[in-house]
mmCIF file of C-alpha atoms in Angstrom:
data_model
loop_
_atom_site.group_PDB
_atom_site.id
_atom_site.type_symbol
_atom_site.label_atom_id
_atom_site.label_comp_id
_atom_site.label_asym_id
_atom_site.label_seq_id
_atom_site.Cartn_x
_atom_site.Cartn_y
_atom_site.Cartn_z
ATOM 1 C CA ASP D 1111 160.671 163.594 140.055
ATOM 2 C CA GLN D 1112 160.794 167.178 138.684
ATOM 3 C CA GLN D 1113 158.834 169.567 141.708
ATOM 4 C CA VAL D 1114 159.623 172.430 140.051
ATOM 5 C CA LYS D 1115 158.147 172.507 135.886
ATOM 6 C CA GLN D 1116 158.286 175.392 133.528
ATOM 7 C CA ASN D 1117 156.438 174.162 130.634
ATOM 8 C CA SER D 1118 157.608 176.903 127.974
ATOM 9 C CA PRO D 1119 161.125 176.409 126.857
ATOM 10 C CA SER D 1120 160.621 179.640 125.206
ATOM 11 C CA LEU D 1121 158.482 182.707 124.936
ATOM 12 C CA SER D 1122 158.390 185.457 122.270
ATOM 13 C CA VAL D 1123 156.853 189.183 122.798
ATOM 14 C CA GLN D 1124 156.929 192.297 121.059
ATOM 15 C CA GLU D 1125 158.290 195.187 122.816
ATOM 16 C CA GLY D 1126 155.691 197.051 125.142
ATOM 17 C CA ARG D 1127 153.292 194.291 125.170
ATOM 18 C CA ILE D 1128 152.727 192.015 128.811
ATOM 19 C CA SER D 1129 155.001 188.703 128.899
ATOM 20 C CA ILE D 1130 153.613 185.951 131.124
ATOM 21 C CA LEU D 1131 156.224 183.482 132.270
ATOM 22 C CA ASN D 1132 154.247 180.296 134.207
ATOM 23 C CA CYS D 1133 155.762 177.622 136.682
ATOM 24 C CA ASP D 1134 154.004 174.796 138.357
ATOM 25 C CA TYR D 1135 154.749 173.270 141.449
ATOM 26 C CA THR D 1136 154.200 169.579 142.947
ATOM 27 C CA ASN D 1137 155.371 169.831 146.311
ATOM 28 C CA SER D 1138 152.879 171.606 148.439
ATOM 29 C CA MET D 1139 155.281 171.937 151.360
ATOM 30 C CA PHE D 1140 156.935 174.923 149.714
ATOM 31 C CA ASP D 1141 156.085 177.902 150.836
ATOM 32 C CA TYR D 1142 158.476 180.430 149.412
ATOM 33 C CA PHE D 1143 158.577 180.851 145.528
ATOM 34 C CA LEU D 1144 161.177 182.934 143.505
ATOM 35 C CA TRP D 1145 162.044 184.372 140.210
ATOM 36 C CA TYR D 1146 165.375 184.904 138.844
ATOM 37 C CA LYS D 1147 166.655 186.043 135.593
ATOM 38 C CA LYS D 1148 170.175 184.644 133.781
ATOM 39 C CA TYR D 1149 171.564 186.015 131.221
ATOM 40 C CA PRO D 1150 174.410 184.213 129.239
ATOM 41 C CA ALA D 1151 177.953 183.637 131.060
ATOM 42 C CA GLU D 1152 176.060 185.421 134.212
ATOM 43 C CA GLY D 1153 175.037 184.155 137.360
ATOM 44 C CA PRO D 1154 171.345 184.023 138.177
ATOM 45 C CA THR D 1155 169.927 187.290 139.528
ATOM 46 C CA PHE D 1156 167.145 187.652 142.015
ATOM 47 C CA LEU D 1157 164.177 188.913 140.499
ATOM 48 C CA ILE D 1158 160.830 189.118 142.857
ATOM 49 C CA SER D 1159 159.820 186.409 145.367
ATOM 50 C CA ILE D 1160 156.350 185.796 147.168
ATOM 51 C CA SER D 1161 155.476 184.056 150.257
ATOM 52 C CA SER D 1162 152.720 181.317 150.558
ATOM 53 C CA ILE D 1163 150.788 183.703 152.678
ATOM 54 C CA LYS D 1164 150.170 186.117 150.184
ATOM 55 C CA ASP D 1165 148.729 185.848 146.239
ATOM 56 C CA LYS D 1166 150.046 188.899 144.564
ATOM 57 C CA ASN D 1167 153.731 190.704 145.078
ATOM 58 C CA GLU D 1168 154.488 193.423 142.863
ATOM 59 C CA ASP D 1169 157.847 195.303 142.196
ATOM 60 C CA GLY D 1170 157.677 198.324 139.286
ATOM 61 C CA ARG D 1171 157.497 196.314 136.086
ATOM 62 C CA PHE D 1172 157.300 192.823 137.609
ATOM 63 C CA THR D 1173 154.412 190.979 139.461
ATOM 64 C CA VAL D 1174 154.106 187.726 140.251
ATOM 65 C CA PHE D 1175 151.094 185.814 140.943
ATOM 66 C CA LEU D 1176 150.334 182.598 143.184
ATOM 67 C CA ASN D 1177 147.776 180.389 142.899
ATOM 68 C CA LYS D 1178 148.435 177.980 145.823
ATOM 69 C CA SER D 1179 145.250 175.636 144.893
ATOM 70 C CA ALA D 1180 146.607 175.123 141.543
ATOM 71 C CA LYS D 1181 149.996 174.733 142.612
ATOM 72 C CA HIS D 1182 150.889 177.720 140.179
ATOM 73 C CA LEU D 1183 152.725 180.533 140.204
ATOM 74 C CA SER D 1184 153.241 183.431 137.427
ATOM 75 C CA LEU D 1185 155.673 186.314 136.338
ATOM 76 C CA HIS D 1186 153.996 189.198 134.514
ATOM 77 C CA ILE D 1187 156.518 191.807 133.021
ATOM 78 C CA VAL D 1188 154.906 194.983 131.935
ATOM 79 C CA PRO D 1189 155.683 196.756 129.414
ATOM 80 C CA SER D 1190 158.137 194.293 127.925
ATOM 81 C CA GLN D 1191 161.544 195.747 127.374
ATOM 82 C CA PRO D 1192 164.565 194.144 125.199
ATOM 83 C CA GLY D 1193 166.649 194.035 127.764
ATOM 84 C CA ASP D 1194 163.867 191.738 129.469
ATOM 85 C CA SER D 1195 165.580 189.159 126.929
ATOM 86 C CA ALA D 1196 167.138 186.542 129.097
ATOM 87 C CA VAL D 1197 166.296 183.190 130.621
ATOM 88 C CA TYR D 1198 164.009 183.015 133.457
ATOM 89 C CA PHE D 1199 163.585 180.607 136.328
ATOM 90 C CA CYS D 1200 160.909 180.285 138.966
ATOM 91 C CA ALA D 1201 162.358 178.240 142.043
ATOM 92 C CA ALA D 1202 160.802 177.538 145.389
ATOM 93 C CA SER D 1203 161.950 176.944 149.002
ATOM 94 C CA LEU D 1204 160.685 175.072 151.952
ATOM 95 C CA TYR D 1205 161.130 177.930 155.233
ATOM 96 C CA ASN D 1206 162.238 175.318 157.819
ATOM 97 C CA ALA D 1207 164.664 173.206 155.650
ATOM 98 C CA GLY D 1208 167.323 175.143 154.950
ATOM 99 C CA ASN D 1209 165.643 177.392 152.162
ATOM 100 C CA MET D 1210 167.448 175.877 149.351
ATOM 101 C CA LEU D 1211 166.054 176.166 146.226
ATOM 102 C CA THR D 1212 164.556 173.686 143.862
ATOM 103 C CA PHE D 1213 164.572 175.084 140.810
ATOM 104 C CA GLY D 1214 162.369 175.068 137.360
ATOM 105 C CA GLY D 1215 163.923 174.496 133.670
ATOM 106 C CA GLY D 1216 163.817 177.955 133.102
ATOM 107 C CA THR D 1217 161.957 179.807 129.954
ATOM 108 C CA ARG D 1218 163.846 181.962 127.098
ATOM 109 C CA LEU D 1219 162.215 185.210 127.061
ATOM 110 C CA MET D 1220 162.499 187.261 123.465
ATOM 111 C CA VAL D 1221 161.400 190.614 123.604
ATOM 112 C CA LYS D 1222 161.484 192.226 119.923
ATOM 113 C CA PRO D 1223 161.645 195.683 119.453
ATOM 114 C CA ASP F 1108 177.040 192.677 140.540
ATOM 115 C CA SER F 1109 175.462 190.571 143.452
ATOM 116 C CA GLY F 1110 178.846 190.924 145.751
ATOM 117 C CA VAL F 1111 179.192 187.071 145.424
ATOM 118 C CA THR F 1112 182.601 186.177 143.895
ATOM 119 C CA GLN F 1113 183.833 182.846 142.527
ATOM 120 C CA THR F 1114 186.989 181.862 141.087
ATOM 121 C CA PRO F 1115 187.980 180.662 138.547
ATOM 122 C CA LYS F 1116 186.006 181.422 135.891
ATOM 123 C CA HIS F 1117 186.897 178.816 133.597
ATOM 124 C CA LEU F 1118 188.304 175.334 134.406
ATOM 125 C CA ILE F 1119 189.279 172.837 131.944
ATOM 126 C CA THR F 1120 191.004 169.356 133.396
ATOM 127 C CA ALA F 1121 191.135 165.734 132.267
ATOM 128 C CA THR F 1122 189.120 162.700 133.609
ATOM 129 C CA GLY F 1123 190.252 161.612 137.183
ATOM 130 C CA GLN F 1124 191.529 164.942 138.242
ATOM 131 C CA ARG F 1125 190.135 166.921 141.387
ATOM 132 C CA VAL F 1126 189.653 170.369 141.216
ATOM 133 C CA THR F 1127 188.728 173.101 143.853
ATOM 134 C CA LEU F 1128 186.264 175.836 143.622
ATOM 135 C CA ARG F 1129 186.077 178.765 145.521
ATOM 136 C CA CYS F 1130 183.337 181.743 146.588
ATOM 137 C CA SER F 1131 183.577 183.852 148.709
ATOM 138 C CA PRO F 1132 179.791 185.173 149.709
ATOM 139 C CA ARG F 1133 178.639 188.838 150.241
ATOM 140 C CA SER F 1134 179.619 190.875 152.971
ATOM 141 C CA GLY F 1135 178.099 189.724 156.291
ATOM 142 C CA ASP F 1136 175.879 186.459 154.356
ATOM 143 C CA LEU F 1137 176.543 183.542 156.772
ATOM 144 C CA SER F 1138 174.855 181.142 154.537
ATOM 145 C CA VAL F 1139 176.548 179.774 151.393
ATOM 146 C CA TYR F 1140 175.001 176.948 148.618
ATOM 147 C CA TRP F 1141 176.565 175.486 145.860
ATOM 148 C CA TYR F 1142 174.778 174.941 143.123
ATOM 149 C CA GLN F 1143 175.196 172.847 139.606
ATOM 150 C CA GLN F 1144 173.767 173.760 136.054
ATOM 151 C CA SER F 1145 174.205 171.074 133.806
ATOM 152 C CA LEU F 1146 172.756 171.020 130.044
ATOM 153 C CA ASP F 1147 170.091 167.877 130.583
ATOM 154 C CA GLN F 1148 169.482 168.648 134.561
ATOM 155 C CA GLY F 1149 168.948 172.709 135.005
ATOM 156 C CA LEU F 1150 170.104 174.175 138.276
ATOM 157 C CA GLN F 1151 170.482 171.462 141.275
ATOM 158 C CA PHE F 1152 171.075 172.354 144.669
ATOM 159 C CA LEU F 1153 174.488 170.569 145.981
ATOM 160 C CA ILE F 1154 174.669 171.480 149.419
ATOM 161 C CA GLN F 1155 174.440 174.378 152.394
ATOM 162 C CA TYR F 1156 176.982 175.711 154.490
ATOM 163 C CA TYR F 1157 175.439 178.138 157.274
ATOM 164 C CA ASN F 1158 178.387 179.827 159.521
ATOM 165 C CA GLY F 1159 180.715 177.206 158.980
ATOM 166 C CA GLU F 1160 178.392 173.982 159.552
ATOM 167 C CA GLU F 1161 177.071 171.912 156.872
ATOM 168 C CA ARG F 1162 172.932 172.966 157.439
ATOM 169 C CA ALA F 1163 171.864 170.882 154.061
ATOM 170 C CA LYS F 1164 172.602 168.283 151.175
ATOM 171 C CA GLY F 1165 171.338 167.839 147.977
ATOM 172 C CA ASN F 1166 172.191 165.358 145.609
ATOM 173 C CA ILE F 1167 175.928 165.912 145.904
ATOM 174 C CA LEU F 1168 178.012 162.980 144.676
ATOM 175 C CA GLU F 1169 180.016 160.979 147.299
ATOM 176 C CA ARG F 1170 183.449 161.863 145.268
ATOM 177 C CA PHE F 1171 182.095 166.164 146.049
ATOM 178 C CA SER F 1172 182.635 167.727 148.932
ATOM 179 C CA ALA F 1173 182.617 170.952 150.609
ATOM 180 C CA GLN F 1174 183.590 173.132 153.417
ATOM 181 C CA GLN F 1175 183.071 176.893 154.942
ATOM 182 C CA PHE F 1176 186.230 178.643 156.733
ATOM 183 C CA PRO F 1177 186.268 180.985 159.566
ATOM 184 C CA ASP F 1178 186.077 183.572 157.126
ATOM 185 C CA LEU F 1179 182.929 182.567 155.729
ATOM 186 C CA HIS F 1180 184.560 181.668 152.284
ATOM 187 C CA SER F 1181 183.666 178.008 150.776
ATOM 188 C CA GLU F 1182 185.131 175.815 148.949
ATOM 189 C CA LEU F 1183 183.842 173.142 146.621
ATOM 190 C CA ASN F 1184 186.195 170.012 145.910
ATOM 191 C CA LEU F 1185 185.436 167.606 143.047
ATOM 192 C CA SER F 1186 187.638 164.543 142.859
ATOM 193 C CA SER F 1187 187.834 161.618 140.668
ATOM 194 C CA LEU F 1188 186.591 163.871 137.753
ATOM 195 C CA GLU F 1189 184.222 161.958 134.920
ATOM 196 C CA LEU F 1190 183.164 163.503 131.643
ATOM 197 C CA GLY F 1191 179.696 164.025 133.195
ATOM 198 C CA ASP F 1192 180.987 166.279 135.961
ATOM 199 C CA SER F 1193 181.286 169.256 133.161
ATOM 200 C CA ALA F 1194 178.683 171.854 134.661
ATOM 201 C CA LEU F 1195 178.382 175.801 135.901
ATOM 202 C CA TYR F 1196 179.045 175.366 139.175
ATOM 203 C CA PHE F 1197 177.479 178.524 141.127
ATOM 204 C CA CYS F 1198 177.659 179.644 144.889
ATOM 205 C CA ALA F 1199 175.146 181.850 146.544
ATOM 206 C CA SER F 1200 175.182 183.207 149.573
ATOM 207 C CA THR F 1201 172.314 184.936 151.992
ATOM 208 C CA LEU F 1202 172.132 186.452 155.229
ATOM 209 C CA GLY F 1203 169.976 183.771 157.516
ATOM 210 C CA GLY F 1204 170.061 180.039 157.497
ATOM 211 C CA THR F 1205 167.044 177.854 158.304
ATOM 212 C CA GLY F 1206 164.049 179.783 159.309
ATOM 213 C CA ALA F 1207 164.415 182.881 157.404
ATOM 214 C CA TYR F 1208 163.043 184.192 153.946
ATOM 215 C CA ASN F 1209 165.912 185.435 152.481
ATOM 216 C CA GLU F 1210 166.901 186.082 148.657
ATOM 217 C CA GLN F 1211 170.244 184.245 147.470
ATOM 218 C CA PHE F 1212 172.439 186.088 145.458
ATOM 219 C CA PHE F 1213 174.828 184.159 143.282
ATOM 220 C CA GLY F 1214 178.389 184.631 141.626
ATOM 221 C CA PRO F 1215 179.089 184.517 138.223
ATOM 222 C CA GLY F 1216 180.111 180.462 138.474
ATOM 223 C CA THR F 1217 182.430 178.606 137.439
ATOM 224 C CA ARG F 1218 182.357 176.547 134.088
ATOM 225 C CA LEU F 1219 184.001 173.188 134.309
ATOM 226 C CA THR F 1220 185.034 171.444 131.342
ATOM 227 C CA VAL F 1221 186.084 167.825 131.993
ATOM 228 C CA LEU F 1222 188.115 166.373 128.532
#
């Protein structure tokens, strides 16, 4: 039973345009959500997070939106740059359960120059 | 560089053998998490330690065990290895344990190949 799903295994975007990566979850108890970026042969790198009491969090070119009623979150990257090409994972955690992360399957983003 | 170190980077061994993976958390972090990334399962939580004590268990096999030492480094022991144990094993660390919103910082991983 996959509690966190990223339904698009890959996404291709032109440099300078917006990249939108989507993530759905099934467990309504999740209260903290994170996005990680991963390059080959490296560990995941933390990008941005959002708690369930918010619906938006912004950090530079990255914005995460949370829609609790739809159990959906998205990561917007504007403008997209070739260096953003990587695999992006969304993850969810529970505040009072050790904060272990439940990951989605990842979306490979390719930003074309 | 996340500040989390893992050794070795690569490990090749045979079925039935036992290996130990090592992780040193970021300076000041008390919590260590272990994750397994295999081709068909994605990134899955295995086990968490906080300040030397086991805090949470995920989908960790009985053949696997872990511990966190007084200097806060952690070791993941994998025994009676099977072909299906071939995967990337990541360690992550964070300052707090339960009840804190802390981002986890990941090490570079250990790639285990079981032949």
